[in-house]
Short mmCIF file of C-alpha atoms in Angstrom, two decimals:
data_model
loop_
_atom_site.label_atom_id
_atom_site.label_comp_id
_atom_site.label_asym_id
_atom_site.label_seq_id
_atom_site.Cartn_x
_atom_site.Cartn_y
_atom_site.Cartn_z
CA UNK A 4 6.14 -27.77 -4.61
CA UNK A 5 8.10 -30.47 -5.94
CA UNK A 6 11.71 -30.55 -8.01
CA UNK A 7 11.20 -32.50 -11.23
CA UNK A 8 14.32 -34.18 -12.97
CA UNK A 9 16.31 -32.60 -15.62
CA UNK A 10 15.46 -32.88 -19.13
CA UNK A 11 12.54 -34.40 -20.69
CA UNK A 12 10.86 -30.79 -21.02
CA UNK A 13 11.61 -29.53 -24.82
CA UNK A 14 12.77 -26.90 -26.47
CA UNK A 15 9.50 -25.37 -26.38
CA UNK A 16 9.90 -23.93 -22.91
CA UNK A 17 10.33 -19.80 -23.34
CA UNK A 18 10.68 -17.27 -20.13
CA UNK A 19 7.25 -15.33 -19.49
CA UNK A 20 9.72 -13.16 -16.92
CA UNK A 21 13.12 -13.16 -15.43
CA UNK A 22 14.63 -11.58 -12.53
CA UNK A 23 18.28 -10.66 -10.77
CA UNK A 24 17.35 -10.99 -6.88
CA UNK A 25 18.79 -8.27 -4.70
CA UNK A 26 22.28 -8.74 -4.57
CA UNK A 27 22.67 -10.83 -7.64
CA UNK A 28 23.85 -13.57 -6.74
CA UNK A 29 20.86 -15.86 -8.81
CA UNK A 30 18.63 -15.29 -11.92
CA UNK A 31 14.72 -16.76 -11.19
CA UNK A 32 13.00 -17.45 -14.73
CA UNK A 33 8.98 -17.69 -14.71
CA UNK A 34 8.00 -20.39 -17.47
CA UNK A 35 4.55 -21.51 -19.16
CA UNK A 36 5.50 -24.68 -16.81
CA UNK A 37 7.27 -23.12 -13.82
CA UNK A 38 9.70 -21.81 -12.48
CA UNK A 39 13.43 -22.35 -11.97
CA UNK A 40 16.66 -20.81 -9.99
CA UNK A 41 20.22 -20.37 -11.28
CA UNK A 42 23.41 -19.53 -9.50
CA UNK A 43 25.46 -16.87 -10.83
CA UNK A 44 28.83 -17.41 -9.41
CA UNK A 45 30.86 -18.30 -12.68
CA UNK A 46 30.78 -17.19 -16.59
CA UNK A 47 31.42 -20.44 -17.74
CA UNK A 48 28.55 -22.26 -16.41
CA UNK A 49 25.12 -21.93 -15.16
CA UNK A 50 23.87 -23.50 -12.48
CA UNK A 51 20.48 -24.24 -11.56
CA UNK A 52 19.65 -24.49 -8.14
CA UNK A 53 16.38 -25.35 -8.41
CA UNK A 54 13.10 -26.62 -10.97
CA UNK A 55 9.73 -26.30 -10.09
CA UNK A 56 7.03 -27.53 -12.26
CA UNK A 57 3.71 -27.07 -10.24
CA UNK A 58 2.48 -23.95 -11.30
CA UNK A 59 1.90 -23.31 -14.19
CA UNK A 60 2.56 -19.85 -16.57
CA UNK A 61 4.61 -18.06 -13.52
CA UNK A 62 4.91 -14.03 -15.22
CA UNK A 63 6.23 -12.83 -11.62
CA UNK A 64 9.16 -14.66 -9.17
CA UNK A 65 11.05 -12.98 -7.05
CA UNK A 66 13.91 -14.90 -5.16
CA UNK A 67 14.97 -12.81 -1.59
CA UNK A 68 18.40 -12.45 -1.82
CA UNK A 69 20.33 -15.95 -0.83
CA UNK A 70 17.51 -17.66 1.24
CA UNK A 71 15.42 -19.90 0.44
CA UNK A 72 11.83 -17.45 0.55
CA UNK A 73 10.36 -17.26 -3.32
CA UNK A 74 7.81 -14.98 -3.90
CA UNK A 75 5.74 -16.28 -7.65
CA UNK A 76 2.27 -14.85 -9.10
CA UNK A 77 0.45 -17.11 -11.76
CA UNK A 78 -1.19 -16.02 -14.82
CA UNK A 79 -3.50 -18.66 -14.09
CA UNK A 80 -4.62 -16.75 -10.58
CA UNK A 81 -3.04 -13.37 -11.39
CA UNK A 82 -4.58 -12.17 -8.08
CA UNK A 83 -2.87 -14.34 -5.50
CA UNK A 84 0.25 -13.87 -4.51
CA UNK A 85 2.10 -17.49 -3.25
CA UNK A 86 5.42 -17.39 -0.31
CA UNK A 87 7.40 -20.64 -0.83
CA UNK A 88 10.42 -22.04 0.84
CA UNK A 89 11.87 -23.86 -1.74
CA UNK A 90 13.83 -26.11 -0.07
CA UNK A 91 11.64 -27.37 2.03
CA UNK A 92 9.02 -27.57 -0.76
CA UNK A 93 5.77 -25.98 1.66
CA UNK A 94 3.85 -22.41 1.06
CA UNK A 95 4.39 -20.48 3.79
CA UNK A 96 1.12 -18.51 2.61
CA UNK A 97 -0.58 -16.52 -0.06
CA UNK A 98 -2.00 -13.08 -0.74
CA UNK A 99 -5.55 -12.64 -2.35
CA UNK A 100 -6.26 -9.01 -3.72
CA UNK A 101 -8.92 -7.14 -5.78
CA UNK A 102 -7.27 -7.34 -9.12
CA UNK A 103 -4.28 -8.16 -10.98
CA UNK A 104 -0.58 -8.45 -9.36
CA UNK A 105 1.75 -6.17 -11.58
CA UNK A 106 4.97 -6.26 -9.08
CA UNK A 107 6.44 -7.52 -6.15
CA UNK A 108 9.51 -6.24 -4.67
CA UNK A 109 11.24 -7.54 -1.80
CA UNK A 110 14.51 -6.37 0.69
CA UNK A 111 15.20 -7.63 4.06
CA UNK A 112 12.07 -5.40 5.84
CA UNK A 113 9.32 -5.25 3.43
CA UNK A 114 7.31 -7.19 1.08
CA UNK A 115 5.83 -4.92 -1.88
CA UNK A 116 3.11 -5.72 -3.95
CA UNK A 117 2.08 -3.53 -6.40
CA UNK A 118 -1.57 -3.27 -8.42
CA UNK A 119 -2.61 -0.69 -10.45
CA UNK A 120 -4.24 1.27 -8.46
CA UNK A 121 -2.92 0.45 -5.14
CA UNK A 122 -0.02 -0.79 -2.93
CA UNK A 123 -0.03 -3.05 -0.49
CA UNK A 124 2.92 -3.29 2.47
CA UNK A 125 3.84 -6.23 4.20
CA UNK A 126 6.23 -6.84 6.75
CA UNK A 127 8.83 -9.59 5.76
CA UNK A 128 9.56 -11.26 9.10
CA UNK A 129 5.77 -12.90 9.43
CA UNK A 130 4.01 -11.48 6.08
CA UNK A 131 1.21 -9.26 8.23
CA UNK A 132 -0.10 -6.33 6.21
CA UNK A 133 1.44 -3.14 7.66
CA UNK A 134 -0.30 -0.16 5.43
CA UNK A 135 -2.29 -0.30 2.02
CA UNK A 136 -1.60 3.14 -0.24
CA UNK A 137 -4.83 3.58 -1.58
CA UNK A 138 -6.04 5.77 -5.01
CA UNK A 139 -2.71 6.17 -6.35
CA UNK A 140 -2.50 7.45 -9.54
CA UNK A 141 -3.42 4.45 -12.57
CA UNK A 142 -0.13 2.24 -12.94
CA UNK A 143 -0.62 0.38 -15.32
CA UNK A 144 2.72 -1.30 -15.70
CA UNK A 145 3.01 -1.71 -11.82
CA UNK A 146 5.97 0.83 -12.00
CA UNK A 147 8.00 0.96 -8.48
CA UNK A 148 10.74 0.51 -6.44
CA UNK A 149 12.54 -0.55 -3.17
CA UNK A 150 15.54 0.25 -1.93
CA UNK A 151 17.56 -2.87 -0.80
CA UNK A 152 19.03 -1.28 1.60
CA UNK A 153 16.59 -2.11 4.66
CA UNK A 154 17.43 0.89 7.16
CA UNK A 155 15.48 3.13 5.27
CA UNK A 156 13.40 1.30 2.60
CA UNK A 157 12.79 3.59 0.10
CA UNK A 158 9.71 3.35 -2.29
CA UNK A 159 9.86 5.22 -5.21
CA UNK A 160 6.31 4.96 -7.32
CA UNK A 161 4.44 7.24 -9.86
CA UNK A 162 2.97 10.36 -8.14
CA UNK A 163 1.17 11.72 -11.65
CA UNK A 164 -0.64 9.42 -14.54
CA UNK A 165 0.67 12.19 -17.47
CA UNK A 166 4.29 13.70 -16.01
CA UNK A 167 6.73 12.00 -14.54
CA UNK A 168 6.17 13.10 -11.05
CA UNK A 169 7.60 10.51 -7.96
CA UNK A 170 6.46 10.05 -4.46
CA UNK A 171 9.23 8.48 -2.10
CA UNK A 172 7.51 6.88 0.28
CA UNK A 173 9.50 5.48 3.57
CA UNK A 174 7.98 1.66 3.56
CA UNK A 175 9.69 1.37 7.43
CA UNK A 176 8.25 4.36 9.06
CA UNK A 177 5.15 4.24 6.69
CA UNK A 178 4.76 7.64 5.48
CA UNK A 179 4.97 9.81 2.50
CA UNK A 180 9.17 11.76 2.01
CA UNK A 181 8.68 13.53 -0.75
CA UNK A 182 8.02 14.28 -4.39
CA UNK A 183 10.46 14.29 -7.32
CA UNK A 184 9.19 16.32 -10.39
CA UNK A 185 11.87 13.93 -12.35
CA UNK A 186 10.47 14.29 -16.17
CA UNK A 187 7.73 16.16 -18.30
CA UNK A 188 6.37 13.19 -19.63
CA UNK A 189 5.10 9.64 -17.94
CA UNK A 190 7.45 7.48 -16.03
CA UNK A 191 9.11 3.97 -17.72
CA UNK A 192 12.02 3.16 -15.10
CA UNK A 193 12.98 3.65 -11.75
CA UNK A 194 15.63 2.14 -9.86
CA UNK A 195 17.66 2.14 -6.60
CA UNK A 196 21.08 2.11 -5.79
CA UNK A 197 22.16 -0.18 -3.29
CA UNK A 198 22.34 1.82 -0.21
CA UNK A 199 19.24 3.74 -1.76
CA UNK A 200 21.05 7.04 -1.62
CA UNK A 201 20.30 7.31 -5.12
CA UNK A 202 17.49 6.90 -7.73
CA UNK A 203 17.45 6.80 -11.37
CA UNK A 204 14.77 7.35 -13.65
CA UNK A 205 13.81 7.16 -17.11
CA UNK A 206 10.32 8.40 -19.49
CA UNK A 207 8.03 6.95 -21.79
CA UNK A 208 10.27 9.01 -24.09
CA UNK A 209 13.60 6.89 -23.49
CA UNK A 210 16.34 9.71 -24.38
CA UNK A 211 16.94 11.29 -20.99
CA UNK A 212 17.78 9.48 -17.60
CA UNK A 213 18.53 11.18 -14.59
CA UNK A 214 19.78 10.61 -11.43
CA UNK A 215 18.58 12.00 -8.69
CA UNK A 216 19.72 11.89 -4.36
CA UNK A 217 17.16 10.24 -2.22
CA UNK A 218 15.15 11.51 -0.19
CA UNK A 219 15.96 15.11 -0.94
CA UNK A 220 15.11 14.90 -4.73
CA UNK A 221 18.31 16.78 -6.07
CA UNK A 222 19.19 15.85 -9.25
CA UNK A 223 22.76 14.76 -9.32
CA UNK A 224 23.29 13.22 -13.22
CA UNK A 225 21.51 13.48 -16.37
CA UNK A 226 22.74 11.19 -19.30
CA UNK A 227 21.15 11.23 -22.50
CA UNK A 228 20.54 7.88 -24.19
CA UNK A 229 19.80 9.46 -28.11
CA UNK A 230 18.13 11.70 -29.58
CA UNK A 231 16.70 10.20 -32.95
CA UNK A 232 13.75 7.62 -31.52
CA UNK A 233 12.31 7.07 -28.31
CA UNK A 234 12.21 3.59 -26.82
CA UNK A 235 10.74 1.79 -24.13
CA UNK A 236 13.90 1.37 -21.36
CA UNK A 237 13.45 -1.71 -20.06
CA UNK A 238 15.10 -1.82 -16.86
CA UNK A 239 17.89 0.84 -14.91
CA UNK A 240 20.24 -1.20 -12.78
CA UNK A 241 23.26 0.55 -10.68
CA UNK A 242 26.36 -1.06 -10.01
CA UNK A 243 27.35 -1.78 -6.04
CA UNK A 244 29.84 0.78 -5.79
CA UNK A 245 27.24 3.47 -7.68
CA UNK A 246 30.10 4.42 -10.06
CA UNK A 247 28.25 2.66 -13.41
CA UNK A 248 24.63 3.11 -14.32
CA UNK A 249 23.40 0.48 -17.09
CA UNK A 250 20.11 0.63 -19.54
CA UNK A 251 18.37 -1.56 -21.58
CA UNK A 252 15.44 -1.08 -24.19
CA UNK A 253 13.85 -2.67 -26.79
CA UNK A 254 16.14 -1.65 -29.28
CA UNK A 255 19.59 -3.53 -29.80
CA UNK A 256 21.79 -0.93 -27.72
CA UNK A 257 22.20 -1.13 -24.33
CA UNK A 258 23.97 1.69 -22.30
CA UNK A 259 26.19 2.00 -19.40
CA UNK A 260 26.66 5.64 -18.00
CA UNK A 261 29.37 6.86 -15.42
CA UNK A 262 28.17 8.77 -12.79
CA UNK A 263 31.37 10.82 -11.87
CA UNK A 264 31.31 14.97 -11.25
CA UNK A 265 33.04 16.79 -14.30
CA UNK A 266 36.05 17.42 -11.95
CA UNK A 267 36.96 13.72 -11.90
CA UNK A 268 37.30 13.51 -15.10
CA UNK A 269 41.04 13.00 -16.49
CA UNK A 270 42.13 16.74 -17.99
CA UNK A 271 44.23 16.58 -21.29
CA UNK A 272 48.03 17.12 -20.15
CA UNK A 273 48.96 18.87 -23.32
CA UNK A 274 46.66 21.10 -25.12
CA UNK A 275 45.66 20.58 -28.72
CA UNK A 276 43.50 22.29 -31.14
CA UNK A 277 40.80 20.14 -31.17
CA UNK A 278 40.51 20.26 -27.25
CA UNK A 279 40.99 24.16 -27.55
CA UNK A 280 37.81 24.44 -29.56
CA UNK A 281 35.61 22.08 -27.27
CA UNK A 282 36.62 24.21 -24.44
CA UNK A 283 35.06 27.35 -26.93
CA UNK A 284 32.37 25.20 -27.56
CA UNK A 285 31.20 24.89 -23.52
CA UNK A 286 31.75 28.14 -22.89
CA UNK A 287 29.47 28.86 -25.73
CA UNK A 288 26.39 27.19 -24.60
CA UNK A 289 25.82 29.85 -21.33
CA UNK A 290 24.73 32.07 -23.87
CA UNK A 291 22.39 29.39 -25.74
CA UNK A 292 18.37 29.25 -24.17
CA UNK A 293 18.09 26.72 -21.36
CA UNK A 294 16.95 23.73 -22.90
CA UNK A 295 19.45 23.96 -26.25
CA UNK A 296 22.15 24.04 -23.44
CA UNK A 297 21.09 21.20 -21.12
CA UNK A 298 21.50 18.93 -24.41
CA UNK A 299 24.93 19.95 -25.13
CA UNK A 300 25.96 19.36 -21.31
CA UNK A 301 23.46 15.86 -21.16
CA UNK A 302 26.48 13.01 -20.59
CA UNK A 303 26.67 10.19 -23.43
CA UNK A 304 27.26 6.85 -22.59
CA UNK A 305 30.66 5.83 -21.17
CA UNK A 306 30.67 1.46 -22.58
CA UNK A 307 27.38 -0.08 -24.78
CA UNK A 308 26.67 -3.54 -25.73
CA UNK A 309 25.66 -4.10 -29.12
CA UNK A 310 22.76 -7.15 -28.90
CA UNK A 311 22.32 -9.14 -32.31
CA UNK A 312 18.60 -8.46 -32.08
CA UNK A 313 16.02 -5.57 -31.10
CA UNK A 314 12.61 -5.62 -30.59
CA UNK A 315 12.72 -8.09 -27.36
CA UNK A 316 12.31 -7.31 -24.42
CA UNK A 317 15.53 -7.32 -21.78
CA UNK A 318 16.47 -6.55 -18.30
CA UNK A 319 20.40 -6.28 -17.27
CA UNK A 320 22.58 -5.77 -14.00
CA UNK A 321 26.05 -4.90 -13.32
CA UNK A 322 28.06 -7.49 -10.93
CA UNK A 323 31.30 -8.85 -10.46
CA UNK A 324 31.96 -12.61 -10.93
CA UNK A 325 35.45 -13.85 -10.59
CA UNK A 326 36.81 -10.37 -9.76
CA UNK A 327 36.10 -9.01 -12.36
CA UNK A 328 32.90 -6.15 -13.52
CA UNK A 329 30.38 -7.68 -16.09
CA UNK A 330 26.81 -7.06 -17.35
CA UNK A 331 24.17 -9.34 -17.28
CA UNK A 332 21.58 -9.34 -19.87
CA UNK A 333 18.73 -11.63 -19.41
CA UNK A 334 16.28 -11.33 -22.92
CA UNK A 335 13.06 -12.44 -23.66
CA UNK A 336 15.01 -14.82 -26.42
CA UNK A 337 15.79 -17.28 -23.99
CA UNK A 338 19.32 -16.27 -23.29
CA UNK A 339 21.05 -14.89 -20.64
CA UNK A 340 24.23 -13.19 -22.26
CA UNK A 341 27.50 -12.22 -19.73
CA UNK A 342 29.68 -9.32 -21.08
CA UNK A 343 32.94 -7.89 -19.76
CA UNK A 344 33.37 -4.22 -19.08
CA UNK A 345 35.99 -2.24 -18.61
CA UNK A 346 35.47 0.09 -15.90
CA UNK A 347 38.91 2.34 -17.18
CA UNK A 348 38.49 2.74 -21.00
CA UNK A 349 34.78 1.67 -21.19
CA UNK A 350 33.48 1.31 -24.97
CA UNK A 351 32.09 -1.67 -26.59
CA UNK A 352 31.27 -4.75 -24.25
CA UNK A 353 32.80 -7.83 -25.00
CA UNK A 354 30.63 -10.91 -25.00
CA UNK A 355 32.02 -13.73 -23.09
CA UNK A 356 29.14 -16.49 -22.46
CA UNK A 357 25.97 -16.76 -23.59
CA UNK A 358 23.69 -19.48 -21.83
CA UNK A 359 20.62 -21.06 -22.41
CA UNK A 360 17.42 -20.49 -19.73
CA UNK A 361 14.46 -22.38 -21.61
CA UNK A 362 15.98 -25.62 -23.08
CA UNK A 363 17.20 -28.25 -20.24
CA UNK A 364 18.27 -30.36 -22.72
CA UNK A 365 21.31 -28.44 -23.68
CA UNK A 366 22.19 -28.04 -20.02
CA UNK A 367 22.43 -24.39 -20.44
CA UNK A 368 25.50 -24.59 -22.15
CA UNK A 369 27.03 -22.40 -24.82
CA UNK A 370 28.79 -22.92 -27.93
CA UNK A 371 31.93 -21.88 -28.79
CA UNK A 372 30.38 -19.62 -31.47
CA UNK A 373 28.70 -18.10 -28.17
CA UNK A 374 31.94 -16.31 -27.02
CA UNK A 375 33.14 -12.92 -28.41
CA UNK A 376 35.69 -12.62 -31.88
CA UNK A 377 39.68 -12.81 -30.24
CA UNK A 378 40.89 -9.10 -30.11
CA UNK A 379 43.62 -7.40 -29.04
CA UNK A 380 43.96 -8.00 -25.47
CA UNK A 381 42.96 -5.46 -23.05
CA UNK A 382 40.94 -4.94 -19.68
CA UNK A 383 37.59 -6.09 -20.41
CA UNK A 384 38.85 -9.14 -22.33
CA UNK A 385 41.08 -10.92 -19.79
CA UNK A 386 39.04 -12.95 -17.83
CA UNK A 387 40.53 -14.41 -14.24
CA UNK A 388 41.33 -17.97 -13.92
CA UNK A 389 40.53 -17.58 -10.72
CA UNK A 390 37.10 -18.26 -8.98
CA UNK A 391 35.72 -16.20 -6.41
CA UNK A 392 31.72 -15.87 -4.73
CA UNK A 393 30.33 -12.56 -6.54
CA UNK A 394 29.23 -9.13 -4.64
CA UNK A 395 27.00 -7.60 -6.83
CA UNK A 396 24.18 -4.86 -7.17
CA UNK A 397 20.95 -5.22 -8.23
CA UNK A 398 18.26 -4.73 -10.91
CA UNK A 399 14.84 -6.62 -11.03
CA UNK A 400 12.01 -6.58 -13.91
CA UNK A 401 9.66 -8.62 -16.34
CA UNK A 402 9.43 -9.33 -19.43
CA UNK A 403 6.31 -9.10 -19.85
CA UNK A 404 4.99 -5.93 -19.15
CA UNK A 405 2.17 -5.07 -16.47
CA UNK A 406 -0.33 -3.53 -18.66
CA UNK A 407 -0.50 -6.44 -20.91
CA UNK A 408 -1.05 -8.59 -17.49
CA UNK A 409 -3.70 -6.26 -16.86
CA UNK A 410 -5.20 -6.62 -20.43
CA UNK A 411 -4.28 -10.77 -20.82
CA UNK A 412 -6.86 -10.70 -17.31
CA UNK A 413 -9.76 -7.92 -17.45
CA UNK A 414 -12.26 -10.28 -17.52
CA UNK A 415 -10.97 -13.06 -15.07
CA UNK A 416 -13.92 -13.90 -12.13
CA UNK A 417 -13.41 -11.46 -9.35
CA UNK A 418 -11.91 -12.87 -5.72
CA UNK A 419 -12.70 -12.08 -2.65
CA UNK A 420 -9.98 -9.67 -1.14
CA UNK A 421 -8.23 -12.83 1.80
CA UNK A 422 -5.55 -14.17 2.64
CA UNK A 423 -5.31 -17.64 2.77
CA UNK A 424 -2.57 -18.62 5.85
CA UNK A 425 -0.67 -22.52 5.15
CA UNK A 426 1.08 -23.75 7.67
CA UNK A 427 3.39 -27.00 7.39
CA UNK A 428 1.45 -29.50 8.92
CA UNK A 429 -1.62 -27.81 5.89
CA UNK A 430 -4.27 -26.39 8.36
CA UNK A 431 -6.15 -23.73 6.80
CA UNK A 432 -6.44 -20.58 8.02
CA UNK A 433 -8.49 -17.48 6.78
CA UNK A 434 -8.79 -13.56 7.86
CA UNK A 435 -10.56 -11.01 5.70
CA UNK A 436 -8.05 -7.96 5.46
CA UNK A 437 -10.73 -5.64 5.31
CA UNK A 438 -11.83 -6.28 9.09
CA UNK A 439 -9.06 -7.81 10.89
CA UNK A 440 -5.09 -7.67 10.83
CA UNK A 441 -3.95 -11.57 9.59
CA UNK A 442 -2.03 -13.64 12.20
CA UNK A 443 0.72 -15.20 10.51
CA UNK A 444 3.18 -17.31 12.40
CA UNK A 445 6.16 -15.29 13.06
CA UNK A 446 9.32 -16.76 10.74
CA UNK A 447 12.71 -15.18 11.39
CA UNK A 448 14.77 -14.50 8.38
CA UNK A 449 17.22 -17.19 8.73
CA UNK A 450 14.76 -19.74 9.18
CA UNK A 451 14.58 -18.66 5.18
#
């Protein structure tokens, strides 16, 4: 791998995928060139950490948290898999499998990888192949999770191809937990919270998310996005503290929930008329059929960010940069957009930055048409002066998604199912998975 100079690449550089890593600290875009790192410590600026131009059309990169181990998948060999420490600028190794990549997903225990009919587990310290879930059920978007939190390392995945049925799988002890009947129809979103107590999921159908404890499988929330269209949700990301639950789709609406219990919610001190009928109205819907009354009692959103486009493709995250709570919307435009939220009042999100990820020559800056109308002054729009090192929580996805991967690559020559070992001085080692465990050389994390 090699770090090329800034500039001297065009505007005609778009994102094939983006991604938060774990604790959100950096944003890794896949290009039709490479691939690049930013830092994510301020709103005002974006920094990028690193450029690499090597590989070309990168549609998966996955940084591991804060060290230097980046996981990227090819279009141009969608069925190897390629460890890099960046700063040194060597492979560590790479994967070969039986057909197309769809996800990786990474925490400080396991290496995922994700096909469409099959998961592979690897262990993170020295990359051996621990267990391969075999015939599960056709994923054709490479759906999954894992839980960041590596003491238990939760996998959530599809358990059914038509309902939205999901098998949590402990990746440490290797085994199956249990199954979540979660929705009626086919699974779009699934997502951890930090210390993978929770799990949130979403349909094909886009209007109901729930929330559910892991591993038990009790549903704990249920929000409901609309009612008048379905949509394709994008990406679920919690926020570190679990209090804040945000959405995206491919629509121009993106929603942040608040997972609290109706018992924390601030009770009107003095009673009105209009509050005396919406008590009526609750009371009402125990005599209404089941499924009329689970509407009425469905949660709406507590803050939204209003995008000036739909259509595109987005994935977002809740973090905190200079003390204060923000969303982070990376979209396929080419923009990574940094709102404020306001974790008291909620409502409408208030734009702040918006910074270029494909053009080097603008230096990802913004303009000052970039930042939000001036308002009246309230929570969400006083920024601090002050800087301070983020602690964040965590969402990961691509634009691009896995079926069209699949369909972009049906007919690409079949490999052999290897792995292909590179050490630093570049011997060449080979072990065919299906008849012996590989013998990687044993790296400790913080040699990452």
């Amino acid at each position: 791998m090699s770090q090329s100079d800034a500039g001297g690449e065009g505007s005609t550089i778009a994102p094939l995928c983006a991604s938060f890593n774990q604790d959100c600290t950096s944003l890794a875009v896949g290009t039709n060139s490479g691939y690049k790192l930013f830092s994510l410590a301020s709103v005002d600026g974006l920094e990028e950490i690193y450029r690499c131009t090597d590989t070309p059309d990168v549609y998966i990169v996955e940084r591991l948290f804060s060290s230097s181990l980046v996981v990227i998948v090819s279009l141009s060999t969608p069925r190897r898999m390629n460890v890099y420490h960046f700063k040194k600028g060597t492979e560590i190794c790479n994967y070969s499998y039986s057909n197309t990549i769809l996800t990786v997903r990474l925490n400080r225990q396991r290496l995922v990888v994700c096909l469409e009919e099959s998961i592979y587990i690897h262990n993170i310290k020295d990359l051996k192949l621990l267990k391969t879930i075999q015939d599960i059920p056709v994923n054709r978007t490479g759906l999954c999770a894992l839980s960041i939190n590596h003491s238990n390392s939760y996998l959530a995945y599809p358990g059914n191809a038509t309902i939205g049925e999901i098998v949590i799988y402990d990746a440490n002890n290797l085994h199956n937990v249990s199954v979540i009947p979660a929705h009626d129809g086919p699974l779009a979103a699934l997502a951890f919270n930090f210390s993978g107590s929770k799990l949130a999921s979403a349909s094909e159908k886009g209007t109901v998310i729930r929330v559910f404890s892991t591993p038990e499988g009790e549903k704990l929330y249920e929000f409901r996005r609309g009612m008048k269209r379905y949509v394709n949700i994008g990406s679920l990301a919690f926020s570190k503290d679990s209090q804040f639950l945000s959405a995206s789709s491919n629509t121009e609406t993106i929603h942040i929930f608040k997972l609290e219990q109706p018992s924390q919610r601030p009770q009107d001190e003095s009673p009105s008329w209009s509050g005396y009928m919406g008590k009526m109205f609750m009371a009402a819907t125990n005599y209404l059929p089941t499924q009329m009354s689970d509407i009425i009692n469905q949660d709406r959103a507590f803050a939204t960010v209003r995008l000036n486009f739909s259509g595109q493709r987005s994935i977002c995250t809740l973090t905190i940069i200079q003390k204060l709570p923000r969303l982070l919307v990376a979209a396929s435009d080419g923009f990574l957009y940094i709102y404020n939220l306001d974790p008291h009042d909620g409502g409408e999100c208030i734009l702040m930055k918006k910074h270029r990820l494909h053009n080097e020559d603008d230096s990802c800056g913004s303009d000052k048409s970039d930042l939000a109308p001036s308002i009246s002054p309230t929570y969400a729009a006083t920024v601090a002066k002050t800087s301070s090192m983020p602690s964040a929580s965590t969402a990961s996805d691509l634009f691009m998604p896995g079926e069209a991967r699949v369909k972009r690559r049906r007919n690409c020559e079949p490999e052999k199912n290897r792995i292909s070992i590179v050490s630093e001085d570049r011997d060449y080692k080979q072990h065919d998975l299906k008849n012996e465990e590989p013998e990687i050389g044993t790296h400790e994390l913080e040699s990452y």
